[in-house]
Coordinates of C-alpha atoms and ligand atoms in Angstrom, one line a residue:
X2 CA 0.0 -0.1 0.0
X3 CA 1.5 3.5 -0.9
X4 CA 1.4 5.7 2.5
X5 CA 1.8 9.5 1.9
X6 CA 4.2 10.7 4.7
X7 CA 5.0 14.3 3.9
X8 CA 7.7 16.1 5.9
X9 CA 9.2 14.7 9.2
X10 CA 7.6 12.2 11.8
X11 CA 8.5 13.0 15.3
X12 CA 7.3 11.2 18.5
X13 CA 8.0 11.5 22.3
X14 CA 10.9 9.5 23.7
X15 CA 8.2 7.3 25.5
X16 CA 6.7 6.3 22.1
X17 CA 9.6 4.4 20.8
X18 CA 7.9 1.6 20.1
X19 CA 4.7 2.1 19.6
X20 CA 2.9 2.3 16.0
X21 CA 3.1 5.9 14.7
X22 CA 0.1 6.9 12.8
X23 CA -0.2 9.8 10.9
X24 CA -3.5 11.4 11.1
X25 CA -2.7 15.1 10.3
X26 CA -0.1 16.1 8.4
X27 CA 2.3 19.1 10.0
X28 CA 0.9 21.4 12.9
X29 CA -2.2 23.5 12.7
X30 CA -0.4 26.3 14.4
X31 CA 3.0 26.1 13.1
X32 CA 4.0 29.7 14.6
X33 CA 6.1 28.9 17.4
X34 CA 9.1 31.2 17.0
X35 CA 11.4 28.2 17.8
X36 CA 10.2 25.6 16.2
X37 CA 11.1 24.2 12.7
X38 CA 9.9 20.8 12.7
X39 CA 7.1 21.7 10.3
X40 CA 8.4 24.8 8.5
X41 CA 8.3 23.0 5.4
X42 CA 4.9 20.9 5.8
X43 CA 1.7 22.3 5.1
X44 CA -1.1 21.7 7.6
X45 CA -3.4 18.7 6.0
X46 CA -5.9 16.4 7.9
X47 CA -4.8 13.2 6.1
X48 CA -8.2 11.5 4.4
X49 CA -10.0 8.9 7.0
X50 CA -9.7 6.0 4.2
X51 CA -6.0 6.4 3.8
X52 CA -5.5 6.4 7.8
X53 CA -7.9 3.2 8.1
X54 CA -6.0 1.4 5.4
X55 CA -2.7 2.0 7.3
X56 CA -4.3 0.4 10.5
X57 CA -5.6 -2.7 8.6
X58 CA -2.0 -3.0 6.8
X59 CA -0.3 -2.9 10.1
X60 CA -2.8 -5.6 12.0
X61 CA -2.1 -8.1 9.2
X62 CA 1.3 -8.5 10.1
X63 CA 1.4 -7.4 13.5
X64 CA -1.7 -8.0 16.1
X65 CA 0.5 -7.5 18.8
X66 CA 0.4 -3.5 18.7
X67 CA 0.0 -2.6 22.8
X68 CA 0.7 1.2 22.1
X69 CA -0.1 3.7 18.9
X70 CA 0.8 7.4 18.8
X71 CA -1.1 9.8 16.5
X72 CA 1.1 12.1 14.7
X73 CA 1.7 14.7 13.8
X74 CA 2.4 18.2 15.7
X75 CA -1.2 18.4 17.3
X76 CA -3.4 15.7 15.9
X77 CA -5.6 16.8 19.0
X78 CA -6.8 19.4 16.4
X79 CA -8.8 16.9 15.0
X80 CA -12.3 17.1 16.0
X81 CA -13.8 14.4 18.2
X82 CA -16.1 13.1 15.8
X83 CA -13.3 12.5 13.4
X84 CA -10.9 11.0 16.0
X85 CA -13.7 8.5 17.3
X86 CA -13.5 6.3 13.8
X87 CA -9.9 6.3 14.2
X88 CA -9.7 4.9 17.7
X89 CA -12.5 2.6 17.0
X90 CA -10.5 0.9 14.3
X91 CA -7.2 0.9 16.3
X92 CA -9.3 -0.9 18.9
X93 CA -10.8 -3.5 17.0
X94 CA -7.8 -3.9 15.0
X95 CA -5.2 -4.6 17.8
X96 CA -6.9 -6.9 20.6
X97 CA -3.9 -6.1 22.9
X98 CA -3.8 -2.1 22.3
X99 CA -3.2 -0.6 26.0
X100 CA -3.0 3.0 25.2
X101 CA -2.9 5.7 22.3
X102 CA -0.7 8.9 22.4
X103 CA -1.2 12.1 21.2
X104 CA 0.7 15.6 20.7
X105 CA -1.8 18.4 21.8
X106 CA -2.0 22.2 22.7
X107 CA -4.3 24.2 24.9
X108 CA -6.6 25.2 21.7
X109 CA -7.0 21.7 20.5
X110 CA -8.1 20.7 24.1
X111 CA -10.2 23.4 24.9
X112 CA -11.9 22.9 21.5
X113 CA -13.4 19.8 23.3
X114 CA -15.7 19.5 25.8
X115 CA -15.4 17.2 29.0
X116 CA -17.8 14.5 27.6
X117 CA -15.9 14.7 24.0
X118 CA -12.6 14.0 26.1
X119 CA -14.3 11.4 28.1
X120 CA -15.4 9.4 25.0
X121 CA -11.8 9.6 23.6
X122 CA -10.4 8.1 26.7
X123 CA -12.9 5.9 26.6
X124 CA -11.0 4.6 23.5
X125 CA -7.9 4.2 25.0
X126 CA -6.5 7.8 24.1
X127 CA -5.2 7.9 27.6
X128 CA -1.9 10.0 27.0
X129 CA -1.3 13.3 25.4
X130 CA 2.0 15.7 25.2
X131 CA 1.6 19.5 25.6
X132 CA 4.5 21.8 25.1
X133 CA 3.9 24.3 28.0
X134 CA 7.4 25.6 27.2
X135 CA 7.1 28.7 29.8
X136 CA 4.8 29.6 32.5
X137 CA 5.6 33.1 32.3
X138 CA 3.0 35.0 29.6
X139 CA 5.6 37.4 28.3
X140 CA 7.8 34.6 27.2
X141 CA 4.9 33.0 25.7
X142 CA 3.9 36.0 23.7
X143 CA 7.1 36.4 22.3
X144 CA 7.5 32.9 21.2
X145 CA 4.1 33.1 19.4
X146 CA 3.0 29.8 21.2
X147 CA -0.6 31.2 21.0
X148 CA -2.1 30.2 24.4
X149 CA -1.3 31.7 27.8
X150 CA -0.2 29.9 30.8
X151 CA -4.0 29.9 32.5
X152 CA -5.2 28.2 29.2
X153 CA -2.7 25.7 29.2
X154 CA -3.2 24.8 33.2
X155 CA -7.2 24.5 32.2
X156 CA -6.4 22.2 29.0
X157 CA -4.4 20.3 31.1
X158 CA -6.7 19.6 34.2
X159 CA -10.0 19.2 32.0
X160 CA -7.8 16.6 29.8
X161 CA -6.8 14.9 32.9
X162 CA -10.2 14.9 34.7
X163 CA -11.5 13.0 31.7
X164 CA -8.6 10.4 32.4
X165 CA -5.8 11.6 29.8
X166 CA -3.0 11.9 31.4
X167 CA -0.7 14.4 30.5
X168 CA 2.8 14.9 30.0
X169 CA 4.1 18.3 30.0
X170 CA 7.2 19.9 28.5
X171 CA 9.2 22.9 29.7
X172 CA 12.0 24.4 27.4
X173 CA 14.9 25.7 29.6
X174 CA 16.4 28.5 28.1
X175 CA 13.2 30.3 26.1
X176 CA 13.8 33.3 28.3
X177 CA 17.6 33.7 27.6
X178 CA 19.2 35.5 30.3
X179 CA 17.4 38.1 31.0
X180 CA 14.0 36.3 32.0
X181 CA 15.8 33.2 33.5
X182 CA 14.7 33.5 36.8
X183 CA 11.1 34.7 35.9
X184 CA 11.0 31.8 33.2
X185 CA 11.8 29.2 36.0
X186 CA 9.6 30.5 38.5
X187 CA 6.3 31.0 36.6
X188 CA 7.0 27.8 34.8
X189 CA 7.2 25.8 38.2
X190 CA 4.0 28.0 39.3
X191 CA 2.3 27.1 36.1
X192 CA 3.3 23.1 36.2
X193 CA 2.5 23.0 39.8
X194 CA -1.1 24.0 39.3
X195 CA -1.4 21.5 36.0
X196 CA 0.1 18.7 38.5
X197 CA 0.4 16.6 35.5
X198 CA 1.2 13.0 35.5
X199 CA 4.4 13.6 33.9
X200 CA 6.9 16.5 33.5
X201 CA 10.0 17.0 31.2
X202 CA 12.1 19.8 30.5
X203 CA 14.1 20.0 27.3
X204 CA 16.8 22.8 26.4
X205 CA 16.4 25.1 23.6
X206 CA 18.4 24.5 20.7
X207 CA 18.5 27.1 17.8
X208 CA 17.1 25.7 14.4
X209 CA 18.0 27.6 11.5
X210 CA 15.5 29.8 9.5
X211 CA 12.9 29.8 12.4
X212 CA 11.9 33.1 13.8
X213 CA 13.9 32.7 17.0
X214 CA 17.1 32.2 15.0
X215 CA 16.6 35.4 13.2
X216 CA 16.2 37.0 16.2
X217 CA 19.5 35.5 17.5
X218 CA 21.1 36.7 14.5
X219 CA 19.9 40.4 14.9
X220 CA 21.1 40.0 18.7
X221 CA 17.7 40.2 20.3
X222 CA 17.8 37.0 21.4
X223 CA 20.8 35.1 23.7
X224 CA 21.4 31.4 23.7
X225 CA 22.3 30.4 27.6
X226 CA 25.3 28.5 28.4
X227 CA 25.4 25.1 29.9
X228 CA 25.8 26.2 33.4
X229 CA 23.3 29.1 33.0
X230 CA 20.6 26.3 31.8
X231 CA 21.6 24.2 34.9
X232 CA 20.9 27.0 37.5
X233 CA 17.6 27.7 35.4
X234 CA 17.0 23.9 36.2
X235 CA 18.0 24.1 39.6
X236 CA 15.6 27.1 39.9
X237 CA 12.6 25.3 38.0
X238 CA 12.7 22.0 40.0
X239 CA 13.3 23.8 43.6
X240 CA 10.1 26.0 42.8
X241 CA 8.1 23.0 41.9
X242 CA 5.4 22.3 44.6
X243 CA 3.0 19.8 43.1
X244 CA 0.8 17.4 44.9
X245 CA 1.8 14.9 42.5
X246 CA 2.5 11.8 41.5
X247 CA 4.2 13.4 38.8
X248 CA 7.2 11.9 36.9
X249 CA 10.0 14.3 36.1
X250 CA 12.5 13.7 33.6
X251 CA 15.5 15.4 31.9
X252 CA 16.9 12.6 29.9
X253 CA 16.0 14.5 26.3
X254 CA 18.8 14.5 24.4
X255 CA 18.7 18.3 24.2
X256 CA 19.6 18.3 28.0
X257 CA 23.2 18.9 29.5
X258 CA 22.3 17.0 32.6
X259 CA 19.9 13.8 33.0
X260 CA 17.9 13.5 36.4
X261 CA 14.9 11.7 37.2
X262 CA 12.4 10.9 39.9
X263 CA 8.9 11.4 41.2
X264 CA 7.7 14.7 42.5
X265 CA 7.4 15.8 45.3
X266 CA 9.2 12.4 46.4
X267 CA 12.6 12.8 45.1
X268 CA 12.9 16.3 45.0
X269 CA 15.9 16.8 47.0
X270 CA 17.9 14.1 45.4
X271 CA 17.3 15.4 42.0
X272 CA 18.3 19.1 43.4
X273 CA 21.6 17.2 45.0
X274 CA 22.4 15.9 41.4
X275 CA 21.8 19.2 39.7
X276 CA 24.2 20.9 42.7
X277 CA 27.1 18.2 41.7
X278 CA 26.4 19.2 37.7
X279 CA 26.9 23.1 38.6
X280 CA 30.3 22.0 40.4
X281 CA 31.4 19.4 38.0
X282 CA 31.1 20.2 34.4
X283 CA 32.5 16.7 33.5
X284 CA 29.0 15.6 34.1
X285 CA 27.6 17.7 31.5
X286 CA 26.5 16.2 28.2
X287 CA 29.1 17.6 25.4
X288 CA 27.4 20.3 23.0
X289 CA 28.5 17.7 20.1
X290 CA 26.3 15.3 21.9
X291 CA 23.2 17.6 22.2
X292 CA 20.3 16.8 19.5
X293 CA 16.4 17.4 19.5
Ligands
SF4_21 S1 5.9 23.9 18.8 FE1 4.3 22.2 18.5 S2 2.8 24.2 18.5 FE2 4.6 24.9 18.1 S3 4.6 25.1 15.8 FE3 6.0 23.5 16.8 S4 4.7 21.4 16.6 FE4 3.3 23.6 16.6

């Protein structure tokens, strides 16, 4: 079967073993200043018959799929009525299916009612990945995120109340030196209000041809050094006051130092690792081995 795959397909690290199913192409927002992922992909909905045919073709040789991930960048932008036949066919085709994941932004979650979200989670759409990036509204505006912090808190709470665990991502370095402390403090405040099931931090890497890269070239944005990023991570973690349980990770390849643990239980242990990292640069991932 011919399967059209325009652009590149990305997925969260935790979806490495999942059946990756494109249900949209690109990102319906596609405007964030730091993001170049879908710069050359025009947003489109993939035709339903093509999606269903790919599910059937996959089921013919692999009945054992336990996890599926709906791509691309914000597949949650599809209406509930568009997602349901896809989820139903996944459930019918893969008897061992345990969960379906999806990238989501606040606008796509908030366009759905609690009942919509419950009908999706009942069909095993039980994990969503949302880029908070920053809890600071000025930074979100500069980065053209398209949602403010309060909207993202409401979206995460609404999804989780409906049975969809949320995995929230914060982007270190997004406030540059100028707003580093505010970025860390407000991101911790907002992430704590969200109380997501999963929380991770990535570190900004400038992508050529993005709006943020253009600002950098004009001297309007500074990229922070490794030590300042670690200090920002420390501020962020020390300011986290989440009821939990919240699994926190910085294991993404863009980061300088991996830490992992459950909040609030492991907070002091993770802070101690960051403090050792601040004192010992041999613990840092070399620049040449950082990647997105
Ligand atoms: S960061 Fe996410 S929402 Fe923003 S343009 Fe990239 S894929 Fe779209």
